[in-house]
Short mmCIF file of C-alpha atoms (C1' of nucleotides) in Angstrom, two decimals:
data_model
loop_
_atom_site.label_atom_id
_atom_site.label_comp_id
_atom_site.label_asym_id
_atom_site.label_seq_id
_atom_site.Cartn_x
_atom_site.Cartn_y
_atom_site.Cartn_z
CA UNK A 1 109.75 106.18 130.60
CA UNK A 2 109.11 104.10 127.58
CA UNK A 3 111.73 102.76 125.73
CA UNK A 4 112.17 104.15 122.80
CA UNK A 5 111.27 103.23 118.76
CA UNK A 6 114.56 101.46 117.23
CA UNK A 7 113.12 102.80 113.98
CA UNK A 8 113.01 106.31 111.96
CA UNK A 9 109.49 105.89 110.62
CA UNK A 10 109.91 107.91 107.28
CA UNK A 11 112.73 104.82 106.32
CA UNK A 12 110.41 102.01 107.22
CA UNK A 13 107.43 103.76 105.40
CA UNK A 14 109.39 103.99 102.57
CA UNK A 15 110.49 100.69 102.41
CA UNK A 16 107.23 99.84 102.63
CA UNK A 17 105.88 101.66 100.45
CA UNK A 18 107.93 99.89 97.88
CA UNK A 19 107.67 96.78 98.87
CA UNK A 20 103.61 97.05 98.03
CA UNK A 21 104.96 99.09 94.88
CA UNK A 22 106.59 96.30 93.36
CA UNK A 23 104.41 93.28 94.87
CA UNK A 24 101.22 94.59 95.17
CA UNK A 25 99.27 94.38 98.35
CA UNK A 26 98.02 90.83 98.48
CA UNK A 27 101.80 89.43 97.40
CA UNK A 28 103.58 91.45 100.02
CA UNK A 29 102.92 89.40 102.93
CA UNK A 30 104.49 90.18 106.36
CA UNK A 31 107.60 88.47 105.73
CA UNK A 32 108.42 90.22 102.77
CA UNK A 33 107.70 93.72 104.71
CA UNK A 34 109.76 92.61 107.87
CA UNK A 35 112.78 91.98 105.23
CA UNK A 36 112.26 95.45 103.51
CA UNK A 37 112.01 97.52 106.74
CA UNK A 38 114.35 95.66 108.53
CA UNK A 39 111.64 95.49 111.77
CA UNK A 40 109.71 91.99 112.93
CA UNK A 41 106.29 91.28 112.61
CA UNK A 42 105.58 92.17 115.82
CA UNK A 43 107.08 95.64 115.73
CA UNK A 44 105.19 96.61 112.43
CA UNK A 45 101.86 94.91 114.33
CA UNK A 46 102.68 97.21 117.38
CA UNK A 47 103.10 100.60 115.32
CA UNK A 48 100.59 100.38 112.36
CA UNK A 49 98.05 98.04 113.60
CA UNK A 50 98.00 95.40 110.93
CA UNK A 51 98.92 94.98 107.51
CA UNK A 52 96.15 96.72 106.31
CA UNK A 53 97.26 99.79 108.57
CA UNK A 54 100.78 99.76 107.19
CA UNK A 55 99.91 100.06 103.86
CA UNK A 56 97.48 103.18 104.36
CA UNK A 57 99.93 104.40 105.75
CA UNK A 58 102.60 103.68 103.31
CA UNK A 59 100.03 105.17 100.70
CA UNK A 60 99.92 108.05 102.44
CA UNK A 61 103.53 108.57 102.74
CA UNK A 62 103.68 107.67 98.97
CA UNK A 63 101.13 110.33 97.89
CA UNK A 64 102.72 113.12 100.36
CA UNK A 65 106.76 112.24 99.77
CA UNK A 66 106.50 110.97 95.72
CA UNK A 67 103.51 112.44 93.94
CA UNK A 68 103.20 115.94 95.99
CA UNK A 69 106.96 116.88 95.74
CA UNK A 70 106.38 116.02 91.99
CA UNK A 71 103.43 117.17 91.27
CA UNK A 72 105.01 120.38 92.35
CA UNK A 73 108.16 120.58 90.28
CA UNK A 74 106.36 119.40 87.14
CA UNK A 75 102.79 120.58 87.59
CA UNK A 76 103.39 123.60 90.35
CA UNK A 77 102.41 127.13 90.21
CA UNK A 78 105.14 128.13 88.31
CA UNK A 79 105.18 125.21 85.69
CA UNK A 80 104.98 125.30 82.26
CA UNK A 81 104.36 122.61 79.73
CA UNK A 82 107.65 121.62 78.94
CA UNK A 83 107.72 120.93 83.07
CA UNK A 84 104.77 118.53 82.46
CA UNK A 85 106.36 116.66 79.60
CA UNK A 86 109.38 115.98 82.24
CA UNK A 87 106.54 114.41 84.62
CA UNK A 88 106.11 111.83 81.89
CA UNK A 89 109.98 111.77 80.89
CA UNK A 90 111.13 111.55 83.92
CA UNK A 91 109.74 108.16 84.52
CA UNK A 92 112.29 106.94 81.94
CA UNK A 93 115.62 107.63 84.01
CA UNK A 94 116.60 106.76 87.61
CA UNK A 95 115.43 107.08 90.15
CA UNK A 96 111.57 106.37 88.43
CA UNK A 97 112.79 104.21 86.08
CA UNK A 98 112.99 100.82 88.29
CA UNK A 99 109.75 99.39 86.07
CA UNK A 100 107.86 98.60 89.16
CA UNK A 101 105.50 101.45 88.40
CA UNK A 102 103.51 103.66 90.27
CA UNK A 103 101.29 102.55 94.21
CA UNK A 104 98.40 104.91 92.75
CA UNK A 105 98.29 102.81 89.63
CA UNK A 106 98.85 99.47 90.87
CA UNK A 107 96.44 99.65 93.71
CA UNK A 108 93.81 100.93 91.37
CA UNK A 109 94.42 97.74 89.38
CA UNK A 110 94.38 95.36 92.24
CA UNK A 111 91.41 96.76 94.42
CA UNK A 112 89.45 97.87 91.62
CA UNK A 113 86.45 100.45 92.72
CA UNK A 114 84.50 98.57 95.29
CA UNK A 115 85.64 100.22 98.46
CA UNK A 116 88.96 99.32 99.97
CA UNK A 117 91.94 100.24 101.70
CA UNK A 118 93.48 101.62 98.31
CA UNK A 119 90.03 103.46 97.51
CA UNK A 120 91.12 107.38 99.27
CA UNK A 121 94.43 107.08 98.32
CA UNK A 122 93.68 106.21 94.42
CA UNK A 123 91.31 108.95 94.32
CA UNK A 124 93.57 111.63 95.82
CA UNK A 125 96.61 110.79 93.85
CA UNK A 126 94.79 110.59 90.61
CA UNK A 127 92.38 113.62 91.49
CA UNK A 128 95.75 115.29 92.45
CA UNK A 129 97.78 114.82 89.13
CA UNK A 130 94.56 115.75 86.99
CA UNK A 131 93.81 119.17 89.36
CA UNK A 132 97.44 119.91 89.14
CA UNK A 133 98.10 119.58 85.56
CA UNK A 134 94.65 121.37 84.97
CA UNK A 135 96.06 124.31 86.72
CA UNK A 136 99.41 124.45 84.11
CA UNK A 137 97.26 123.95 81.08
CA UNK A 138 94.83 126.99 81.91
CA UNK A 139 97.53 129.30 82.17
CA UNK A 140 99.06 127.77 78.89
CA UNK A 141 96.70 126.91 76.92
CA UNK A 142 93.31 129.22 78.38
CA UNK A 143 91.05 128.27 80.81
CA UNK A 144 88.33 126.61 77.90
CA UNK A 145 90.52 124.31 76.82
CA UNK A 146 92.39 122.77 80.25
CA UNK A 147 89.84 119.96 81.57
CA UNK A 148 89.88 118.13 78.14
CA UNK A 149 93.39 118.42 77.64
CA UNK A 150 94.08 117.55 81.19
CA UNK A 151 91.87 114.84 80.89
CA UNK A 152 93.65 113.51 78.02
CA UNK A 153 97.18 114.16 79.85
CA UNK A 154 95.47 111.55 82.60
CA UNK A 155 94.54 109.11 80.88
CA UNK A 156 97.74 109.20 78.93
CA UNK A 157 99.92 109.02 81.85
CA UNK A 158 98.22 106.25 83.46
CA UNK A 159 98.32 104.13 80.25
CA UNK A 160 102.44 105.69 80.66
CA UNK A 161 102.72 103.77 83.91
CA UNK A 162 100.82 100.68 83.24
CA UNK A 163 103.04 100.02 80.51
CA UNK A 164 106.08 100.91 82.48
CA UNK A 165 104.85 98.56 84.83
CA UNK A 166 104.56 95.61 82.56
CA UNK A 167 107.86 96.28 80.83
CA UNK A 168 106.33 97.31 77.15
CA UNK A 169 107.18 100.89 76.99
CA UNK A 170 109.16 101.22 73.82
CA UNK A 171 110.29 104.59 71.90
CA UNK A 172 107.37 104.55 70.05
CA UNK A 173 105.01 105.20 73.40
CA UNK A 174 107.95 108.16 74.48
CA UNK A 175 107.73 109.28 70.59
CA UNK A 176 103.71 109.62 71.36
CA UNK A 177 104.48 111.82 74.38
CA UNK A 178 106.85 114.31 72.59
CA UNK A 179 104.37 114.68 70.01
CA UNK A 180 101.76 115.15 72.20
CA UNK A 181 103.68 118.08 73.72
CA UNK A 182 104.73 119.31 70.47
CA UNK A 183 100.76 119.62 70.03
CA UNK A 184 99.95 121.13 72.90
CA UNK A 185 102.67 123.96 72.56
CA UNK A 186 101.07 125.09 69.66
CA UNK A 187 98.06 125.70 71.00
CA UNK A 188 99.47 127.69 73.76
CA UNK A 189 97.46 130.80 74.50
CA UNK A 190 98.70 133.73 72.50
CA UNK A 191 98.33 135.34 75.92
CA UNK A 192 101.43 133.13 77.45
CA UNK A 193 105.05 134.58 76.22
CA UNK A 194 107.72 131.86 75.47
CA UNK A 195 110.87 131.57 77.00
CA UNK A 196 114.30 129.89 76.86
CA UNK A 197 113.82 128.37 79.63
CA UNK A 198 111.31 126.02 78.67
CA UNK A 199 113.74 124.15 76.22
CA UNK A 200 115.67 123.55 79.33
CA UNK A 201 113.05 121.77 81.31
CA UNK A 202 111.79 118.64 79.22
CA UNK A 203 114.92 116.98 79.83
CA UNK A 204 116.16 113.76 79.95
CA UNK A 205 116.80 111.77 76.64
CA UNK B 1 85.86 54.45 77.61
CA UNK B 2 86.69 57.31 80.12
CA UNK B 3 83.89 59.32 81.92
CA UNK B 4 82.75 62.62 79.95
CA UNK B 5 83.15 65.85 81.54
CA UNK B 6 80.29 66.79 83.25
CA UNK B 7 80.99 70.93 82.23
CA UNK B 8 81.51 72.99 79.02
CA UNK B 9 85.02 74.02 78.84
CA UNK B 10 83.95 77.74 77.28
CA UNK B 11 81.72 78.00 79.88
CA UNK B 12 84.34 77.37 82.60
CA UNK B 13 86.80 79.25 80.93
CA UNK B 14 85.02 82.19 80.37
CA UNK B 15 83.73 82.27 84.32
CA UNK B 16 87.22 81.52 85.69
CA UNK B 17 88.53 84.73 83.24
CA UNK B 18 85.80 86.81 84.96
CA UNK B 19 86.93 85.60 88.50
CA UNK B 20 90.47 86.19 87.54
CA UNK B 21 89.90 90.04 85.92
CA UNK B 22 87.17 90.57 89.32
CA UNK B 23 89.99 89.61 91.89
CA UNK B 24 93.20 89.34 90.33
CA UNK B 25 95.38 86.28 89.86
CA UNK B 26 96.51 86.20 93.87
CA UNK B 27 92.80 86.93 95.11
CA UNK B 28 90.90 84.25 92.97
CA UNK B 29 91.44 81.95 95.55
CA UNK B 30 90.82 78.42 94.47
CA UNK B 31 87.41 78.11 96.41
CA UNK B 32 86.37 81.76 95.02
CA UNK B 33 87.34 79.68 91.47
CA UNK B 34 85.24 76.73 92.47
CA UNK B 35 82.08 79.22 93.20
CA UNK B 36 82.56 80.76 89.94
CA UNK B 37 83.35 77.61 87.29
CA UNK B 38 80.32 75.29 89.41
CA UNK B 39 82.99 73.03 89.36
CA UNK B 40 84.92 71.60 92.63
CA UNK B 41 88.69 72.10 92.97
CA UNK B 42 90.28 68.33 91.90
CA UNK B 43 87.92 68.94 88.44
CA UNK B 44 89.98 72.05 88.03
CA UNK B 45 92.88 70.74 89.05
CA UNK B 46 92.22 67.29 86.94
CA UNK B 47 91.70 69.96 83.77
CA UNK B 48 94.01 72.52 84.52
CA UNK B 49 96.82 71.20 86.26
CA UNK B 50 97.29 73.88 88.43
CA UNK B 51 95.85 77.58 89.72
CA UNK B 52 98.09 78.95 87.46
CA UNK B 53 97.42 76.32 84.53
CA UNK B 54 93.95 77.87 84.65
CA UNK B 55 95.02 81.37 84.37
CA UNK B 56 97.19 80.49 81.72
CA UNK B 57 94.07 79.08 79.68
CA UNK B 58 91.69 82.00 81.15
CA UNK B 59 94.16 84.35 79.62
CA UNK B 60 94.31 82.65 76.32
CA UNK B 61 90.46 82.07 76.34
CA UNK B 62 90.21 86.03 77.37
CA UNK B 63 92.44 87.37 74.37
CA UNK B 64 90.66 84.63 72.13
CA UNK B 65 87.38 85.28 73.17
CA UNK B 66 87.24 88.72 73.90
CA UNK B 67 90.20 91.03 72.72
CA UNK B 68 90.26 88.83 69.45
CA UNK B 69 86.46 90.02 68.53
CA UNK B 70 86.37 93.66 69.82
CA UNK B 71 89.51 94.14 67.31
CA UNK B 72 88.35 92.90 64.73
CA UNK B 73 84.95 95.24 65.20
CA UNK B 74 86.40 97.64 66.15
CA UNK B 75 90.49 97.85 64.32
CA UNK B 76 89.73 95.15 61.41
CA UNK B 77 90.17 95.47 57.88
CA UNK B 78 87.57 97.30 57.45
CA UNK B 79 87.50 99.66 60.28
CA UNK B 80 87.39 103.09 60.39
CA UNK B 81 88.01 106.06 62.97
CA UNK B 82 84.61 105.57 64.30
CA UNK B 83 85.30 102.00 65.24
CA UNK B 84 88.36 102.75 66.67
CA UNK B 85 86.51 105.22 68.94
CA UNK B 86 83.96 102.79 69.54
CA UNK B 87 86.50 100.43 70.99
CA UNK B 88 86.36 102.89 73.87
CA UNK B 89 83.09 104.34 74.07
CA UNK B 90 81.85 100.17 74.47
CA UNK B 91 83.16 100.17 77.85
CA UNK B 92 80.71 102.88 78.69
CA UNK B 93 78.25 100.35 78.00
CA UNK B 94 77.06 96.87 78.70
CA UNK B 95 78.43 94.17 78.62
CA UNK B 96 81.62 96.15 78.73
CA UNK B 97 80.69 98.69 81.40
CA UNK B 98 80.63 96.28 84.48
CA UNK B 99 83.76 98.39 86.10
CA UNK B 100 86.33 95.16 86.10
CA UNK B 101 88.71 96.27 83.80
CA UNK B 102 90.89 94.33 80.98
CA UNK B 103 92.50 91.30 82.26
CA UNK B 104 95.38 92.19 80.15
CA UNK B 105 95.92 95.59 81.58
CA UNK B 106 95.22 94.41 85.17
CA UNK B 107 97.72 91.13 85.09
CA UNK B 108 100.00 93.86 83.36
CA UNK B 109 99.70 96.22 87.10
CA UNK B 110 99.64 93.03 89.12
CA UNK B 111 102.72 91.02 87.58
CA UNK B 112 104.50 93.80 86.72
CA UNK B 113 107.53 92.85 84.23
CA UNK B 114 109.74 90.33 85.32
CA UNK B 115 108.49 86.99 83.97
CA UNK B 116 105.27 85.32 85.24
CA UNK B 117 102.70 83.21 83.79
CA UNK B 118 101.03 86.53 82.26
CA UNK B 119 104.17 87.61 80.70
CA UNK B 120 103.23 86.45 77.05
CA UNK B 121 99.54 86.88 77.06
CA UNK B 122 99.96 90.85 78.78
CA UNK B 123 102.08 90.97 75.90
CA UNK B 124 100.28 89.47 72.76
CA UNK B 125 97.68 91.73 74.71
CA UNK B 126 98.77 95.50 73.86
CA UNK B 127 100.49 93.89 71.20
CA UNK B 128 97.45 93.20 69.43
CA UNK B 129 95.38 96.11 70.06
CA UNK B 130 98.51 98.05 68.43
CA UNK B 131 99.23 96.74 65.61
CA UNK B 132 95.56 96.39 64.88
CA UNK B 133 95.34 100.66 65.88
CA UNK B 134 98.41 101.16 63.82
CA UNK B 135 96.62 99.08 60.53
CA UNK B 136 93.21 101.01 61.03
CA UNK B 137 95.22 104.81 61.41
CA UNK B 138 97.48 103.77 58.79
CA UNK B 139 94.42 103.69 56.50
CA UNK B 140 92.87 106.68 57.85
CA UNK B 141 95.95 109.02 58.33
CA UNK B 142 98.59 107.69 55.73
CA UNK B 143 101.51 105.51 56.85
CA UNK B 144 104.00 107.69 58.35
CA UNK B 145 101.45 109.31 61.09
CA UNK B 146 99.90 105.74 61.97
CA UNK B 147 102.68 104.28 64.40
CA UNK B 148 102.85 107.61 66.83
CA UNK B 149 99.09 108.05 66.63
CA UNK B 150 98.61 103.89 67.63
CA UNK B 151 100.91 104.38 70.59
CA UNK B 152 99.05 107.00 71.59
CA UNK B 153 96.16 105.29 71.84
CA UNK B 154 97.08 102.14 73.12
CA UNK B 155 98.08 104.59 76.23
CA UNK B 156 95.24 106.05 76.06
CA UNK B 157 93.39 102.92 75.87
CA UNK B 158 95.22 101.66 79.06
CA UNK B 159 94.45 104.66 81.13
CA UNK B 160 90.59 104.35 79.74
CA UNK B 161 90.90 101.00 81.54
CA UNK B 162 92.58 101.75 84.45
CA UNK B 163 90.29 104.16 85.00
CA UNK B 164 87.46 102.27 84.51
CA UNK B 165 88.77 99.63 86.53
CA UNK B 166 89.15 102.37 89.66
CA UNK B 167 85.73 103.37 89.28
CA UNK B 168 87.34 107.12 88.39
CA UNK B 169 86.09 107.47 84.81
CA UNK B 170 83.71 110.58 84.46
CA UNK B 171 82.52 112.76 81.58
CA UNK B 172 85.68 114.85 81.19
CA UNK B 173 87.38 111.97 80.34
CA UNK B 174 85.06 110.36 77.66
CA UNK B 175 85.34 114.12 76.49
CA UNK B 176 89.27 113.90 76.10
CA UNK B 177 88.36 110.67 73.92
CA UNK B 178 86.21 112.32 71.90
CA UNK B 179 87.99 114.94 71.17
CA UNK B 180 91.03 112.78 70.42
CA UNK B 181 88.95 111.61 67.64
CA UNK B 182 88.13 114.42 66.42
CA UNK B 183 91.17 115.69 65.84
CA UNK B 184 92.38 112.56 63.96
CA UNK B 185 89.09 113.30 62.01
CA UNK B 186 91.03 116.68 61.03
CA UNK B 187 94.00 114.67 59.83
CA UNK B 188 92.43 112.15 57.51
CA UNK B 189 94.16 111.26 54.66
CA UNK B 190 92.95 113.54 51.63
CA UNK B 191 93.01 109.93 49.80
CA UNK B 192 90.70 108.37 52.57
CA UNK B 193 86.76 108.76 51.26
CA UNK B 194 84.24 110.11 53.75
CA UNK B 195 80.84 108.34 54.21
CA UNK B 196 78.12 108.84 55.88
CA UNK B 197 78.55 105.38 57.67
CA UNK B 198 81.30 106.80 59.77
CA UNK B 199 78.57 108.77 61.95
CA UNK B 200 77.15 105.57 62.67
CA UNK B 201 79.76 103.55 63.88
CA UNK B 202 80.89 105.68 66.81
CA UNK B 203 77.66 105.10 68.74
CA UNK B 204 77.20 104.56 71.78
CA UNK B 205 76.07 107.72 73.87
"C1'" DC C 1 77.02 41.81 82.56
"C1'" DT C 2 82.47 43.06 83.04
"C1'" DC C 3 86.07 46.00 81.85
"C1'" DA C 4 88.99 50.10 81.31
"C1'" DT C 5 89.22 54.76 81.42
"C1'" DT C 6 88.55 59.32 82.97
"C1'" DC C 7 85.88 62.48 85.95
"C1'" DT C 8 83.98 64.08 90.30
"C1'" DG C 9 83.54 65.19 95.17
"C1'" DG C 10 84.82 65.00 99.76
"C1'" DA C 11 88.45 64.62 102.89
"C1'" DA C 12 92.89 65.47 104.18
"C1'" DC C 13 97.63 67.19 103.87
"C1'" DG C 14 101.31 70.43 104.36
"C1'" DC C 15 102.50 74.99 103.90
"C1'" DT C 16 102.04 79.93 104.31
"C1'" DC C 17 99.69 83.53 105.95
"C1'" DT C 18 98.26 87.11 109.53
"C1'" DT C 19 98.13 87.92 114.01
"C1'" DT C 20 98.79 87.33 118.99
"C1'" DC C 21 101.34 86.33 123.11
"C1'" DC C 22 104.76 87.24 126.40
"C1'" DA C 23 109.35 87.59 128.29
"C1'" DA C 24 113.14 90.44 127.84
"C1'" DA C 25 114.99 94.86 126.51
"C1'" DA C 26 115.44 99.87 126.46
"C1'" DT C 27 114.63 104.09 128.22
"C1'" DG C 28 113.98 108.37 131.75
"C1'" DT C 29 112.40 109.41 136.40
"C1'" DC C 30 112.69 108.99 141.22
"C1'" DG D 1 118.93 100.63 142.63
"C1'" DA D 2 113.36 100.17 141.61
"C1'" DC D 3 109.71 101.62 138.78
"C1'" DA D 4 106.55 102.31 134.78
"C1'" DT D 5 106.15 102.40 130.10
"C1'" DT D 6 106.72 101.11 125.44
"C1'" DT D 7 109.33 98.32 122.07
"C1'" DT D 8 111.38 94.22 120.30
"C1'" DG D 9 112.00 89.40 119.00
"C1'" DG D 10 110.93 84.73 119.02
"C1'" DA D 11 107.45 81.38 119.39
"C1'" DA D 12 103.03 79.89 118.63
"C1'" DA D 13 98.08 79.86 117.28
"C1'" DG D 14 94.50 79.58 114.04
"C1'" DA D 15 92.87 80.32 109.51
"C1'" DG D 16 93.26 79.96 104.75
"C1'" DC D 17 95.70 78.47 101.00
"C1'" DG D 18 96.97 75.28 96.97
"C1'" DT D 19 97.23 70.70 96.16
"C1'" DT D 20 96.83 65.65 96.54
"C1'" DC D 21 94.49 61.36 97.49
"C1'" DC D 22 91.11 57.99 96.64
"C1'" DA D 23 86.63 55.85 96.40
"C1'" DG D 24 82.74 56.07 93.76
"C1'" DA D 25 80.54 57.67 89.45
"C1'" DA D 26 79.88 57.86 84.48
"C1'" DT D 27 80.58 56.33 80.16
"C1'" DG D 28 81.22 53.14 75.66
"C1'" DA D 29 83.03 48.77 74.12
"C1'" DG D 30 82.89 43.93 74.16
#
DNA sequence: CTCATTCTGGAACGCTCTTTCCAAAATGTC
DNA sequence: GACATTTTGGAAAGAGCGTTCCAGAATGAG
C-alpha cells in the first residue's frame, strides 16, 4: 500500500497558482513555490513533473476555479448587463483587489504568442470571457450587435487588468467603465424588459 | 585620451529595448543581450552598470524613441480622431505589427506594482499616452467628455496590446476599434470643423 | 615614440536555478 | 511482524545566471 499524499491538491494548486500570479512564471522559481505550498522540491517534482508541469496545471486550476465560477455569475445564462459591469467592478474590492492581476493576462504578457506552456490556457481564458460575455450581450442588446460590443468589452477588460496589475487604475479608468455600461444599457434591445433587479447587481462602490 | 567606443549607443539601445519587449526583463538573459547589442557582456556592463542599468536606459530610450513619436503623430497638437485611431490601427502594420507588444504594457504585467526599476517609466508610459488622448478628445469632443473618453482608450489601448502581444487579435476586435471611433465621430464638438483630411489620416487597412 | 585614459574580450567567479538521487517515512495488506 | 508501494525531505549535481577581473587594444596629446 502506498503511503499516502501529505497534501490536498486543490490548496497547493492554489497556492500555486498565485504564486505565478503575482511573480510571473520565470520569477517564481522552486523555492518560492515550495514556500507557498508548503511541500519540498522534491514532492512538487514527484506530483507535477517539473515546474513547467505545475504551472499548467496551476493554469488549469486557475481557469476552472477563478474565471469559470465567474464567468458564470457575471456572464452566465441568466446574466444581464449590470452582472457584467460587476465582472469589471468586482476587481476593485477583496478578494480581486490584491493588484497582482489576472494568470490569463500576465502569462499572455510574459510568453507572448510563440507557442508555450501559457499558449492553451491564454487562449481558453480569453476565448472564454469574450464567448461568455457575447452570449449576455445578444440577449441584451440583439444578436447584430454582440461580437463588436463584446469585442470592445475584451479589450477593455484586459486593458482593466493590466492596469490593475501595474497599480495605475484610478477613478477615472472605473468612471470609463460605468459609462461604458451606461452606454450599453441604452442600447438594450427593446425586446429585453428591465427589472429592479438589475440596479442590485453592479455593486460594489 | 581614453579609447572610443567601438558601438553607437542608439543602436545598442534600441536592440537591447527589442530584446527586452521580445523576452521580458527576467528572460533577456545577459548572453541573449550580448547576441542582440553585438556587443560582449563587460562593454555592457562597462556602459550600463548593470542588467538592470540597461533596462533602465532601454526603457527611457523606448518611451523617447518610440512612444514619444507615435504621440505626437498620432495625439499631438494637431491631431485629430483619425490619428488617434491610427495609433491603433499602426500596430496592424509594419513596423508595428511584429506581435511583441509595448514594453510599457508588458514591464507593466511582468513587474506588477510594487516598486521595480520599471516603476517610473510603466508610469510616464500610460501617463503619456493619456494625457496626450485626453488633449486630442478634448479638442474633438469639448472638455468635459475628454477625461472619461481618454481613459477609455488608454484601456482600450492596453488590451489592443495585450492582445497583440498574445497573438489573439482578430478582425472582431479591430472592428470594436473602429467602431469606437465612430461613435466619438457622432459626438464631435458642433465647434470642431470637419475636413476632408480626417478620411485620410485613419489609414491603414 | 611614451603616456594616460577608457574600451573590449575572454576567462573566471560565486550564486541561484532546476532537477535528481536516495534513504527514511507512511500507509494497507497479508 | 514483513512486504510493496508511493511520498517526503535533505543533499547534491550540473547548468545557467549576473557580474567581476585583467590584459591587451584603441585613441589623442605631448
Amino acid at each position: 500500500m502506498a503511503r499516502p499524499r501529505a497534501f490536498d491538491e486543490e490548496i497547493v494548486l492554489t497556492a500555486a497558482m498565485h504564486a505565478f500570479r503575482t511573480h510571473g512564471y520565470a520569477r517564481a522559481s522552486v523555492s518560492v513555490l515550495e514556500e507557498a505550498t508548503g511541500l519540498r522540491a522534491s514532492s512538487l517534482y514527484n506530483a507535477y513533473g517539473d515546474k513547467a508541469g505545475l504551472f499548467r496545471r496551476a493554469l488549469d486550476h486557475y481557469l476552472a476555479s477563478f474565471v469559470g465560477p465567474r464567468l458564470k455569475v457575471h456572464a452566465g445564462p441568466e446574466s444581464t448587463l449590470e452582472d457584467l459591469e460587476g465582472l469589471f467592478l468586482t476587481l476593485l474590492v477583496p478578494p480581486y483587489d490584491d493588484g497582482q492581476g489576472c494568470l490569463v493576462t500576465n502569462s499572455a504578457a510574459e510568453f507572448g504568442s510563440a507557442p508555450s506552456i501559457a499558449t492553451d490556457g491564454v487562449r481558453a481564458g480569453v476565448t472564454a470571457l469574450r464567448r461568455h460575455a457575447e452570449e449576455v450581450l445578444a440577449r441584451e442588446l440583439g444578436p447584430s450587435a454582440a461580437p463588436t460590443a463584446a469585442a470592445r468589452l475584451v479589450l477593455l477588460y484586459q486593458g482593466f487588468l493590466v492596469l490593475g496589475r501595474a497599480g495605475l487604475l484610478d477613478d477615472g479608468h472605473v468612471a470609463a467603465i460605468r459609462a461604458e455600461f451606461v452606454e450599453l444599457r441604452e442600447r438594450r434591445s427593446p425586446n429585453r424588459p428591465s427589472t429592479v433587479e438589475d440596479e442590485n447587481r453592479r455593486s460594489p462602490r
